[in-house]
PDB file of C-alpha atoms in Angstrom:
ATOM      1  CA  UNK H  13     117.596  77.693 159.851  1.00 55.00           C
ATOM      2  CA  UNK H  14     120.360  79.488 158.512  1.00 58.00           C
ATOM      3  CA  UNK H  15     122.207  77.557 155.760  1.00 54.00           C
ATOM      4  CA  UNK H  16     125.501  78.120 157.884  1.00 57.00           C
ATOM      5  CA  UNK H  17     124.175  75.967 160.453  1.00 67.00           C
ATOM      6  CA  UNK H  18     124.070  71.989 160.154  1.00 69.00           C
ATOM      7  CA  UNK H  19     120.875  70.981 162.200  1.00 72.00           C
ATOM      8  CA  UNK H  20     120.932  67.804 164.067  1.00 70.00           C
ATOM      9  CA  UNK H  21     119.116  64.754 163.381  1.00 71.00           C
ATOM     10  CA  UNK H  22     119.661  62.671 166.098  1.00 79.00           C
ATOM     11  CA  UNK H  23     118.232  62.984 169.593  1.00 87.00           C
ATOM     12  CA  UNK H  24     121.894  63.835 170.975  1.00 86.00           C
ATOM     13  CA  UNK H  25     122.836  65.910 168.919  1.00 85.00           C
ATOM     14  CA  UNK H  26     119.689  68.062 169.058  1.00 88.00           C
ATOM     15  CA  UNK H  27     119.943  67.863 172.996  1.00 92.00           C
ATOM     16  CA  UNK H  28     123.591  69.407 172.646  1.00 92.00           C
ATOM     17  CA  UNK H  29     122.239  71.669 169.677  1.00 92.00           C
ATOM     18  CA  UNK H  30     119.513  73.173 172.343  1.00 93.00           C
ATOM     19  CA  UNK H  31     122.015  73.545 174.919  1.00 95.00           C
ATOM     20  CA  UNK H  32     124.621  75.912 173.035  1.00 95.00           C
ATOM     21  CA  UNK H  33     121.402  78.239 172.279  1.00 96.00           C
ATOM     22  CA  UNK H  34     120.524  78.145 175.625  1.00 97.00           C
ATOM     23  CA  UNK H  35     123.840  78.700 176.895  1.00 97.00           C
ATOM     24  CA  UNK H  36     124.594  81.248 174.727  1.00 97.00           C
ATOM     25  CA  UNK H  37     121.548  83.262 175.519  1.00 97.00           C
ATOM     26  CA  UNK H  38     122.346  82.814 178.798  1.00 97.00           C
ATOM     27  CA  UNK H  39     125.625  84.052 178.313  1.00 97.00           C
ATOM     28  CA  UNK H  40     124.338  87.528 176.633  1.00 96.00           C
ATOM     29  CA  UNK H  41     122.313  88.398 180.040  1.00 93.00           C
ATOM     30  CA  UNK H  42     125.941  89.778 181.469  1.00 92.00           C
ATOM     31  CA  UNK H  43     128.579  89.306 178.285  1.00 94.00           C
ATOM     32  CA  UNK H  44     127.854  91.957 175.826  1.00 94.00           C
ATOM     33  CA  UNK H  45     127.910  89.930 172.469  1.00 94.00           C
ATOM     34  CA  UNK H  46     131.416  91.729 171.333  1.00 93.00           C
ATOM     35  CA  UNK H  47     132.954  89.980 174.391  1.00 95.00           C
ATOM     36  CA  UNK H  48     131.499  86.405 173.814  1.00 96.00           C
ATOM     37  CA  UNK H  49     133.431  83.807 172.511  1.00 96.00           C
ATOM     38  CA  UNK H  50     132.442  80.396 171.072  1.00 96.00           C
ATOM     39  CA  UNK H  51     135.024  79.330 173.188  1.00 97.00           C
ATOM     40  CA  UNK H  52     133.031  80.142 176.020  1.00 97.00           C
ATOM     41  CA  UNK H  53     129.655  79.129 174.889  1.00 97.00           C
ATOM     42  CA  UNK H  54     131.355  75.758 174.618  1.00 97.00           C
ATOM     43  CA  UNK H  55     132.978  75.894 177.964  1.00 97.00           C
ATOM     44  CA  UNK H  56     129.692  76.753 179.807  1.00 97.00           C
ATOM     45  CA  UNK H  57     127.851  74.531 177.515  1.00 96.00           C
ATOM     46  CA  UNK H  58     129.934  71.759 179.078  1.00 96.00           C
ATOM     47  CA  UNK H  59     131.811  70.863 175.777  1.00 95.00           C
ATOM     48  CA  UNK H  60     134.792  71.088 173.898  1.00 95.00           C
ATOM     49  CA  UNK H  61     134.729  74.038 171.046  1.00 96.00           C
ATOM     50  CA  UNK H  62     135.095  71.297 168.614  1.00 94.00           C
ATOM     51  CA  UNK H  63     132.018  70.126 169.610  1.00 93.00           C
ATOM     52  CA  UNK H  64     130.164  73.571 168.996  1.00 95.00           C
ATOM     53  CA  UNK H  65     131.709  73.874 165.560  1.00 92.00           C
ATOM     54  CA  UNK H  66     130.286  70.573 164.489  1.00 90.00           C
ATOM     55  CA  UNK H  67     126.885  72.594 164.345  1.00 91.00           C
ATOM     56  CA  UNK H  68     127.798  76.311 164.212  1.00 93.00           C
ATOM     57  CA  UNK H  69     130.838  77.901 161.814  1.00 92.00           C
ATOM     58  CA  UNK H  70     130.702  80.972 164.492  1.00 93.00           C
ATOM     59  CA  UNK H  71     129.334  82.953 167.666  1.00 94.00           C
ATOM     60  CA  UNK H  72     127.614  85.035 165.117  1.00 93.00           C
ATOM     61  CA  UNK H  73     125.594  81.895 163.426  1.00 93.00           C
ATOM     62  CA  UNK H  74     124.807  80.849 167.053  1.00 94.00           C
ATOM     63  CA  UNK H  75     122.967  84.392 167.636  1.00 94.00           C
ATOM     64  CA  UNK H  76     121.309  84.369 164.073  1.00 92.00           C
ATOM     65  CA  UNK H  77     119.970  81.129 164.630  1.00 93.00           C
ATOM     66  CA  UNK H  78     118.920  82.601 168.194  1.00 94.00           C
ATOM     67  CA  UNK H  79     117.281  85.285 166.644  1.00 94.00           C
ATOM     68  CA  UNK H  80     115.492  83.376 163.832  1.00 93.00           C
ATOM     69  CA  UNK H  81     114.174  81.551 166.999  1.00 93.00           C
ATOM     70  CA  UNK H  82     112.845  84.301 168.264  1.00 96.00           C
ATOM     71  CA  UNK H  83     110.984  85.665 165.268  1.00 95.00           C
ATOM     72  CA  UNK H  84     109.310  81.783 164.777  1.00 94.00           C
ATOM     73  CA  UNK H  85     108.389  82.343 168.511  1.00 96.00           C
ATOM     74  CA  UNK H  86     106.481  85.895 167.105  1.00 96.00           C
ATOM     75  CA  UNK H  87     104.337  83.894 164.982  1.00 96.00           C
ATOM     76  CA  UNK H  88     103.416  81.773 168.061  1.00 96.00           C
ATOM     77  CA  UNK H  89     102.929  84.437 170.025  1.00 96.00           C
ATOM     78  CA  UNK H  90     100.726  86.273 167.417  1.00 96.00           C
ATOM     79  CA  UNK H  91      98.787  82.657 167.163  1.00 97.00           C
ATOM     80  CA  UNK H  92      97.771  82.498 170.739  1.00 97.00           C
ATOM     81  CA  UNK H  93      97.349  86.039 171.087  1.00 97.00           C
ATOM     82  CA  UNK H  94      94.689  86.072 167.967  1.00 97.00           C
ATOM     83  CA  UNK H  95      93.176  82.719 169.008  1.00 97.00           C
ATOM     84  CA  UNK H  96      89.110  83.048 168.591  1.00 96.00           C
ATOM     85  CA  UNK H  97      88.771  82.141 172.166  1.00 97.00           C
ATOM     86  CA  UNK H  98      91.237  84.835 173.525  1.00 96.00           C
ATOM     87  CA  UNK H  99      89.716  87.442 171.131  1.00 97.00           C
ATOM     88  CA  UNK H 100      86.145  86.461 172.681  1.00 97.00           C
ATOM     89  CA  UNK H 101      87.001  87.209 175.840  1.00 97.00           C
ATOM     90  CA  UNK H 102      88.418  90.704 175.178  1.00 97.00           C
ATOM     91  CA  UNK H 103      85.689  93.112 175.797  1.00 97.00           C
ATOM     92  CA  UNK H 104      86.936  96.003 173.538  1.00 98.00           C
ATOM     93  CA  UNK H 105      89.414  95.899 170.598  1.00 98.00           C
ATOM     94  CA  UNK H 106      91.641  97.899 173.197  1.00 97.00           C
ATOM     95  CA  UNK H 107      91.680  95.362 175.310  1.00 98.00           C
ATOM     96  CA  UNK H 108      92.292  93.196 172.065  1.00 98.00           C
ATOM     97  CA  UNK H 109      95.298  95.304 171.176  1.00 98.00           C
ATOM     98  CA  UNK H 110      96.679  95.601 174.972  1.00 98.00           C
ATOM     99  CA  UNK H 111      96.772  91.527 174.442  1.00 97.00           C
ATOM    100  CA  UNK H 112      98.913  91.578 171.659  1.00 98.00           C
ATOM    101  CA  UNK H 113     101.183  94.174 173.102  1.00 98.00           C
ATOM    102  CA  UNK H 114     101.843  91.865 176.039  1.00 97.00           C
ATOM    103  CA  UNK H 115     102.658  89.234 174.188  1.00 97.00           C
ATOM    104  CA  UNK H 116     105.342  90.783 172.925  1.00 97.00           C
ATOM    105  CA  UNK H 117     106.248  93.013 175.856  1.00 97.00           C
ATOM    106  CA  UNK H 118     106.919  89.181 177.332  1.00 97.00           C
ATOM    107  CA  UNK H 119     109.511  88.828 175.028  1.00 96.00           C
ATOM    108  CA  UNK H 120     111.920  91.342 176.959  1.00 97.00           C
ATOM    109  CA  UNK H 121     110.811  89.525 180.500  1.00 96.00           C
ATOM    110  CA  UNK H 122     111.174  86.396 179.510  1.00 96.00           C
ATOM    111  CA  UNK H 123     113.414  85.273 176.769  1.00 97.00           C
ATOM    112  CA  UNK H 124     117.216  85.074 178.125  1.00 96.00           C
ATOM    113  CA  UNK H 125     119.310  87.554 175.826  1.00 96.00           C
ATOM    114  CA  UNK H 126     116.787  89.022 174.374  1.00 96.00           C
ATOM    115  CA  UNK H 127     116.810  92.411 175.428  1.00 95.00           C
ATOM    116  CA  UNK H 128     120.291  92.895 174.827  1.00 94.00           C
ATOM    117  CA  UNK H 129     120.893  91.801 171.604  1.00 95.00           C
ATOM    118  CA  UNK H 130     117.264  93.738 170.556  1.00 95.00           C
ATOM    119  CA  UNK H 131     119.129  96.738 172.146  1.00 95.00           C
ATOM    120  CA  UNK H 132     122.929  96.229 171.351  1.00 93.00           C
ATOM    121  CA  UNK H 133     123.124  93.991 168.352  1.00 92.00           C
ATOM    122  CA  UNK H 134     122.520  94.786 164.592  1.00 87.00           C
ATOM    123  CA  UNK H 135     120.625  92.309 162.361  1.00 85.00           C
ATOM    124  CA  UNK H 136     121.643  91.081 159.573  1.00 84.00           C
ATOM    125  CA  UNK H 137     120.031  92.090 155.977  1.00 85.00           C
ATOM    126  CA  UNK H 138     118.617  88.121 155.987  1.00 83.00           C
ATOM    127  CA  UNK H 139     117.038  88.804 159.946  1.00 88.00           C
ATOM    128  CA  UNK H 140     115.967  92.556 158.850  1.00 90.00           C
ATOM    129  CA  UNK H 141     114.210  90.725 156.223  1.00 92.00           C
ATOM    130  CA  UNK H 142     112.812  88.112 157.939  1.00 91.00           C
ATOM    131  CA  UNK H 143     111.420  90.577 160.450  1.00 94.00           C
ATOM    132  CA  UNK H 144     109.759  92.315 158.166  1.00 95.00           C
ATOM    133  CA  UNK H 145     107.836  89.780 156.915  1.00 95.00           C
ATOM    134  CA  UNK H 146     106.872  88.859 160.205  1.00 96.00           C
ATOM    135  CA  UNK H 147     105.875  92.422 161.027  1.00 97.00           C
ATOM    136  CA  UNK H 148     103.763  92.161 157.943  1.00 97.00           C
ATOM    137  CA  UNK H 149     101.764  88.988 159.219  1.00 97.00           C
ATOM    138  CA  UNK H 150     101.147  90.558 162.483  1.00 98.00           C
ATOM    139  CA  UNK H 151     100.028  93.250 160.852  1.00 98.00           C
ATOM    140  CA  UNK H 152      97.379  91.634 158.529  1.00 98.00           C
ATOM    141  CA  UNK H 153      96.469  89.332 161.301  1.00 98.00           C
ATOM    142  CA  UNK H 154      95.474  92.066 163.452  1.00 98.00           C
ATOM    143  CA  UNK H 155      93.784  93.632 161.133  1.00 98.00           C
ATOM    144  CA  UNK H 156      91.822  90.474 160.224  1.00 98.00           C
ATOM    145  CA  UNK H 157      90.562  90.511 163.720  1.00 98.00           C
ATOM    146  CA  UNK H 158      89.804  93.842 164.457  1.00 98.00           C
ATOM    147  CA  UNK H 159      88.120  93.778 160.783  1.00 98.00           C
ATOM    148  CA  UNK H 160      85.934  90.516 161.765  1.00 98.00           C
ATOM    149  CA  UNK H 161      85.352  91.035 165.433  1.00 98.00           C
ATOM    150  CA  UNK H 162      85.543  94.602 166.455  1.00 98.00           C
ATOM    151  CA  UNK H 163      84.317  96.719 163.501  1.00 97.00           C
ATOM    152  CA  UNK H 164      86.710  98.209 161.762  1.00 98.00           C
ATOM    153  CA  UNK H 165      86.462  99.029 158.498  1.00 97.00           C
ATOM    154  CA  UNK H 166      88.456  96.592 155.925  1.00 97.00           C
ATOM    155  CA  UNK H 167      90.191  99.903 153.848  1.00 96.00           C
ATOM    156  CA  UNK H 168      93.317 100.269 152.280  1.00 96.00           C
ATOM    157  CA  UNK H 169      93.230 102.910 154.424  1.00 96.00           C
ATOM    158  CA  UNK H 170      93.209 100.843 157.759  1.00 97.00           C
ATOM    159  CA  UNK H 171      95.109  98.100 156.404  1.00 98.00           C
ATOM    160  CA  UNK H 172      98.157 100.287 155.841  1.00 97.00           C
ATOM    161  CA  UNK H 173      97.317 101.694 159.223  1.00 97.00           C
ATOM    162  CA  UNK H 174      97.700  98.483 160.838  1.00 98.00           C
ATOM    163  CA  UNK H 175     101.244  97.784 159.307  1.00 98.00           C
ATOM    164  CA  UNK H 176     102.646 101.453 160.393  1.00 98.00           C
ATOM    165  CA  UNK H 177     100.810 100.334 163.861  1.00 98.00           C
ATOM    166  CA  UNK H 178     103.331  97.494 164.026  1.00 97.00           C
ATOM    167  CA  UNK H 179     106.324 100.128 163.404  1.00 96.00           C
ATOM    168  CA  UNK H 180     104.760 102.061 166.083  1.00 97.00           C
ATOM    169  CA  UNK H 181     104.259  99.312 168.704  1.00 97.00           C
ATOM    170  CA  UNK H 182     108.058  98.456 168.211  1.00 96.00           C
ATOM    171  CA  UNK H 183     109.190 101.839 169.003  1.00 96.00           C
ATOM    172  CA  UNK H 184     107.450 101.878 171.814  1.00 97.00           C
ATOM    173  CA  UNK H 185     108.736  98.689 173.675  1.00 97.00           C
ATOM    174  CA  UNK H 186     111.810  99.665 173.065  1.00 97.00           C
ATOM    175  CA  UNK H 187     111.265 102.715 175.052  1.00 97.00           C
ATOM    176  CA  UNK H 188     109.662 100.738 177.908  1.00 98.00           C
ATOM    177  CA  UNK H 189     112.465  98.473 177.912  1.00 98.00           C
ATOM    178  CA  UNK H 190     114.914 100.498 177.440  1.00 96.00           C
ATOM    179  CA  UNK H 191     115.904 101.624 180.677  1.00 94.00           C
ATOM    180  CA  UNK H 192     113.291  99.174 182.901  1.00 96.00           C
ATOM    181  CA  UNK H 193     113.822  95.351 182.360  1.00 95.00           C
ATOM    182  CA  UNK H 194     110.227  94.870 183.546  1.00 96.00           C
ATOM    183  CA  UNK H 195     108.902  97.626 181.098  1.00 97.00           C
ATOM    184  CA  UNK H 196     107.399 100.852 181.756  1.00 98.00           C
ATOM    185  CA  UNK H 197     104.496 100.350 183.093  1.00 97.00           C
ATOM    186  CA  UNK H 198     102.965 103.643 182.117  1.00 97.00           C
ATOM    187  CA  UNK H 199     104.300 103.518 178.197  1.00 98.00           C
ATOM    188  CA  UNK H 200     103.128  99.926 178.532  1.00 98.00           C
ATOM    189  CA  UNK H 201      99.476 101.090 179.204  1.00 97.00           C
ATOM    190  CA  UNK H 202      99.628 104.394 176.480  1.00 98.00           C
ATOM    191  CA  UNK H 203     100.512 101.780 173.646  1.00 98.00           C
ATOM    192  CA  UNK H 204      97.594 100.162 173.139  1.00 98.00           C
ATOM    193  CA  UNK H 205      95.342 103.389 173.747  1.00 97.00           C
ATOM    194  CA  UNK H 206      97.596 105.129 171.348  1.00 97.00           C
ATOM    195  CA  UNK H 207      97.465 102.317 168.888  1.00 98.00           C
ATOM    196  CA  UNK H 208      93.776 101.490 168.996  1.00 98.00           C
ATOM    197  CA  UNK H 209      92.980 104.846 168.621  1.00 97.00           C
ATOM    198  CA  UNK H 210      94.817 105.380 165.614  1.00 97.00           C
ATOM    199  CA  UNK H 211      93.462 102.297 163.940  1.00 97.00           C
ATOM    200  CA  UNK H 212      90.100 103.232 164.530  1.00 97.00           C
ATOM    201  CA  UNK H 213      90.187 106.943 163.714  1.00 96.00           C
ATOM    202  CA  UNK H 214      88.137 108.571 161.256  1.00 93.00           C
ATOM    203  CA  UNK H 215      89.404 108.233 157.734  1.00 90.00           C
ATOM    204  CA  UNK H 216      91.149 110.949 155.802  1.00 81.00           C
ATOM    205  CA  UNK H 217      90.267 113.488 153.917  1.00 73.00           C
ATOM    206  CA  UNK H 218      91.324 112.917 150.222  1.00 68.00           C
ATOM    207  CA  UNK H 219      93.408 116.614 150.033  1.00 59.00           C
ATOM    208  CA  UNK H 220      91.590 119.707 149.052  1.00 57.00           C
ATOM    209  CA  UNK H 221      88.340 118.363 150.017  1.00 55.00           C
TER     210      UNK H 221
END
Protein backbone atom coordinates (compact mmCIF):
# COMPACT_ATOMS: atom_id res chain seq x y z
CA UNK A 1 0.00 0.00 0.00
CA UNK A 2 1.30 3.23 -0.75
CA UNK A 3 2.08 5.29 2.39
CA UNK A 4 -0.22 8.11 0.84
CA UNK A 5 -3.08 5.96 1.27
CA UNK A 6 -4.85 5.30 4.79
CA UNK A 7 -6.21 1.63 4.49
CA UNK A 8 -9.37 0.81 6.18
CA UNK A 9 -9.90 -1.27 9.09
CA UNK A 10 -13.33 -1.64 9.41
CA UNK A 11 -15.66 -3.70 7.25
CA UNK A 12 -17.31 -0.33 5.87
CA UNK A 13 -14.81 1.33 5.23
CA UNK A 14 -13.01 -1.40 3.27
CA UNK A 15 -16.40 -2.01 1.35
CA UNK A 16 -16.28 1.82 0.30
CA UNK A 17 -12.34 1.49 -0.06
CA UNK A 18 -13.04 -1.47 -2.81
CA UNK A 19 -15.61 0.46 -4.44
CA UNK A 20 -13.54 3.74 -5.39
CA UNK A 21 -10.89 1.15 -7.02
CA UNK A 22 -13.46 -0.41 -8.74
CA UNK A 23 -15.07 2.61 -9.82
CA UNK A 24 -12.19 4.19 -10.81
CA UNK A 25 -11.02 1.39 -12.99
CA UNK A 26 -14.14 1.40 -14.35
CA UNK A 27 -13.96 4.86 -15.07
CA UNK A 28 -10.48 4.51 -17.14
CA UNK A 29 -12.30 1.97 -19.73
CA UNK A 30 -13.71 5.39 -21.59
CA UNK A 31 -12.02 8.53 -19.44
CA UNK A 32 -8.47 8.76 -20.38
CA UNK A 33 -6.77 9.20 -16.88
CA UNK A 34 -5.83 13.10 -17.72
CA UNK A 35 -9.63 13.68 -17.85
CA UNK A 36 -10.60 11.84 -14.54
CA UNK A 37 -11.36 13.58 -11.61
CA UNK A 38 -11.67 12.40 -7.98
CA UNK A 39 -14.62 14.28 -8.16
CA UNK A 40 -16.01 11.89 -10.39
CA UNK A 41 -14.72 8.71 -9.00
CA UNK A 42 -16.66 9.89 -5.97
CA UNK A 43 -19.76 10.77 -7.84
CA UNK A 44 -19.97 7.35 -9.61
CA UNK A 45 -18.75 5.71 -6.55
CA UNK A 46 -21.99 6.96 -5.00
CA UNK A 47 -20.23 9.33 -2.44
CA UNK A 48 -19.35 12.63 -1.57
CA UNK A 49 -15.49 13.63 -2.55
CA UNK A 50 -15.00 14.07 1.07
CA UNK A 51 -15.61 10.71 1.47
CA UNK A 52 -12.87 9.58 -1.15
CA UNK A 53 -10.30 11.84 0.46
CA UNK A 54 -10.74 10.18 3.79
CA UNK A 55 -8.70 7.24 2.10
CA UNK A 56 -6.93 8.72 -0.96
CA UNK A 57 -4.94 12.41 -0.96
CA UNK A 58 -5.53 12.19 -4.99
CA UNK A 59 -6.77 10.51 -8.39
CA UNK A 60 -3.17 9.70 -8.82
CA UNK A 61 -2.86 7.62 -5.30
CA UNK A 62 -6.16 5.94 -6.37
CA UNK A 63 -4.35 4.59 -9.71
CA UNK A 64 -1.01 3.73 -7.82
CA UNK A 65 -2.78 1.82 -5.41
CA UNK A 66 -4.67 0.29 -8.57
CA UNK A 67 -1.60 -0.56 -10.05
CA UNK A 68 0.19 -1.99 -6.97
CA UNK A 69 -3.00 -4.21 -7.14
CA UNK A 70 -2.28 -5.33 -10.17
CA UNK A 71 1.35 -6.29 -9.76
CA UNK A 72 0.21 -8.40 -6.25
CA UNK A 73 -2.33 -9.99 -8.73
CA UNK A 74 1.14 -10.98 -11.02
CA UNK A 75 2.41 -12.92 -8.24
CA UNK A 76 -0.96 -14.78 -8.11
CA UNK A 77 -1.08 -15.25 -11.42
CA UNK A 78 2.57 -16.55 -11.62
CA UNK A 79 1.43 -18.93 -8.47
CA UNK A 80 -1.32 -20.68 -10.26
CA UNK A 81 0.32 -20.61 -13.45
CA UNK A 82 3.58 -22.52 -11.86
CA UNK A 83 1.41 -24.72 -9.61
CA UNK A 84 2.98 -28.51 -9.75
CA UNK A 85 -0.33 -29.72 -10.89
CA UNK A 86 -0.71 -27.21 -13.85
CA UNK A 87 2.98 -27.78 -14.81
CA UNK A 88 2.14 -31.70 -14.87
CA UNK A 89 -0.29 -31.42 -17.17
CA UNK A 90 1.67 -29.37 -19.75
CA UNK A 91 3.10 -31.76 -22.17
CA UNK A 92 6.11 -29.64 -23.38
CA UNK A 93 7.82 -26.65 -21.68
CA UNK A 94 6.13 -24.73 -24.71
CA UNK A 95 3.10 -25.53 -23.69
CA UNK A 96 4.49 -24.59 -20.12
CA UNK A 97 5.51 -21.18 -21.37
CA UNK A 98 2.20 -20.60 -23.62
CA UNK A 99 0.52 -21.03 -19.89
CA UNK A 100 2.27 -18.37 -18.40
CA UNK A 101 1.83 -16.08 -21.33
CA UNK A 102 -1.93 -16.41 -20.93
CA UNK A 103 -1.97 -15.64 -17.70
CA UNK A 104 -0.84 -12.55 -18.28
CA UNK A 105 -2.34 -11.94 -21.71
CA UNK A 106 -5.68 -12.20 -19.25
CA UNK A 107 -4.65 -9.27 -17.67
CA UNK A 108 -5.57 -6.96 -20.78
CA UNK A 109 -9.11 -9.05 -21.15
CA UNK A 110 -9.99 -8.98 -17.97
CA UNK A 111 -8.90 -6.41 -15.52
CA UNK A 112 -11.10 -3.06 -16.00
CA UNK A 113 -8.50 -0.17 -16.83
CA UNK A 114 -5.90 -2.08 -17.34
CA UNK A 115 -5.04 -1.75 -20.77
CA UNK A 116 -5.20 1.81 -20.79
CA UNK A 117 -3.28 2.90 -18.14
CA UNK A 118 -0.49 -0.08 -19.28
CA UNK A 119 -0.74 1.85 -22.63
CA UNK A 120 -1.34 5.60 -21.70
CA UNK A 121 -0.07 6.07 -18.21
CA UNK A 122 3.57 6.40 -16.89
CA UNK A 123 4.62 4.66 -13.64
CA UNK A 124 6.02 6.04 -11.09
CA UNK A 125 9.90 5.39 -10.06
CA UNK A 126 8.23 3.41 -6.74
CA UNK A 127 5.74 1.16 -9.46
CA UNK A 128 8.84 0.93 -12.06
CA UNK A 129 10.51 -0.49 -9.15
CA UNK A 130 8.13 -2.61 -7.88
CA UNK A 131 7.70 -4.10 -11.33
CA UNK A 132 10.89 -4.95 -11.62
CA UNK A 133 11.12 -6.94 -8.84
CA UNK A 134 8.20 -8.70 -9.84
CA UNK A 135 9.61 -9.29 -13.31
CA UNK A 136 12.55 -10.72 -11.49
CA UNK A 137 10.40 -13.41 -9.52
CA UNK A 138 8.69 -14.44 -12.60
CA UNK A 139 11.69 -14.77 -14.03
CA UNK A 140 13.46 -17.09 -11.48
CA UNK A 141 10.25 -18.90 -11.03
CA UNK A 142 10.14 -19.89 -14.51
CA UNK A 143 13.28 -20.79 -14.63
CA UNK A 144 12.92 -22.99 -11.51
CA UNK A 145 10.40 -24.93 -13.43
CA UNK A 146 11.70 -25.30 -16.66
CA UNK A 147 15.11 -26.17 -14.67
CA UNK A 148 13.21 -28.99 -12.48
CA UNK A 149 10.62 -30.24 -14.89
CA UNK A 150 11.56 -29.72 -18.45
CA UNK A 151 15.38 -29.95 -18.69
CA UNK A 152 16.94 -27.05 -18.97
CA UNK A 153 20.10 -26.48 -17.93
CA UNK A 154 20.45 -24.39 -14.46
CA UNK A 155 23.39 -21.77 -16.11
CA UNK A 156 24.05 -18.36 -15.52
CA UNK A 157 23.66 -18.49 -18.90
CA UNK A 158 19.88 -19.53 -18.93
CA UNK A 159 19.09 -17.83 -15.86
CA UNK A 160 19.88 -14.43 -17.35
CA UNK A 161 18.05 -15.74 -20.36
CA UNK A 162 14.98 -16.20 -18.49
CA UNK A 163 14.96 -12.57 -17.02
CA UNK A 164 15.58 -10.87 -20.67
CA UNK A 165 12.64 -13.55 -21.61
CA UNK A 166 10.40 -11.59 -19.25
CA UNK A 167 11.48 -8.16 -21.09
CA UNK A 168 10.68 -9.93 -24.18
CA UNK A 169 7.26 -11.39 -23.26
CA UNK A 170 6.24 -7.75 -22.20
CA UNK A 171 7.02 -6.30 -25.46
CA UNK A 172 5.19 -8.57 -27.03
CA UNK A 173 1.70 -8.21 -25.30
CA UNK A 174 1.90 -4.96 -25.74
CA UNK A 175 1.98 -5.43 -29.39
CA UNK A 176 -0.96 -7.88 -29.27
CA UNK A 177 -2.85 -5.53 -27.31
CA UNK A 178 -2.06 -2.75 -28.72
CA UNK A 179 -4.40 -2.30 -31.38
CA UNK A 180 -6.79 -5.67 -30.54
CA UNK A 181 -8.44 -5.63 -27.01
CA UNK A 182 -8.72 -9.43 -27.31
CA UNK A 183 -4.96 -9.77 -28.36
CA UNK A 184 -3.47 -10.86 -31.47
CA UNK A 185 -4.06 -14.02 -31.81
CA UNK A 186 -1.18 -14.78 -34.11
CA UNK A 187 1.62 -12.69 -31.88
CA UNK A 188 -0.19 -14.45 -29.05
CA UNK A 189 0.81 -17.94 -30.46
CA UNK A 190 4.69 -16.71 -31.80
CA UNK A 191 5.44 -15.66 -28.06
CA UNK A 192 5.79 -18.62 -26.48
CA UNK A 193 7.53 -20.43 -29.58
CA UNK A 194 9.80 -17.48 -29.72
CA UNK A 195 10.41 -17.52 -26.04
CA UNK A 196 10.86 -21.24 -25.47
CA UNK A 197 13.08 -21.41 -28.12
CA UNK A 198 15.34 -18.92 -26.93
CA UNK A 199 15.49 -20.35 -23.46
CA UNK A 200 16.36 -23.58 -24.63
CA UNK A 201 18.90 -22.75 -27.33
CA UNK A 202 22.28 -23.96 -27.43
CA UNK A 203 24.66 -22.05 -25.24
CA UNK A 204 27.18 -19.54 -26.48
CA UNK A 205 30.25 -19.61 -27.63
CA UNK A 206 32.71 -17.90 -25.16
CA UNK A 207 34.22 -15.28 -28.14
CA UNK A 208 37.07 -16.35 -30.27
CA UNK A 209 36.44 -19.89 -29.71
Amino acid sequence: MSPLVREPQQQRSREKFARILATAARLLETVPFDELSTKQIAAEAGMSVGALYRFFPDKEAVLETLERSWLEGDLRRLAAATDPAAVAACASSEQFVARVVEAYADRFRTLPGYRHVWFHVARTPALAGLGDEVDRRIAERVHEVLVDSFGLADTAETRRRAHLAVVLATRMLGMAFLQDPQGDPEILADTPLMLDRYLFAPPRRPAGD
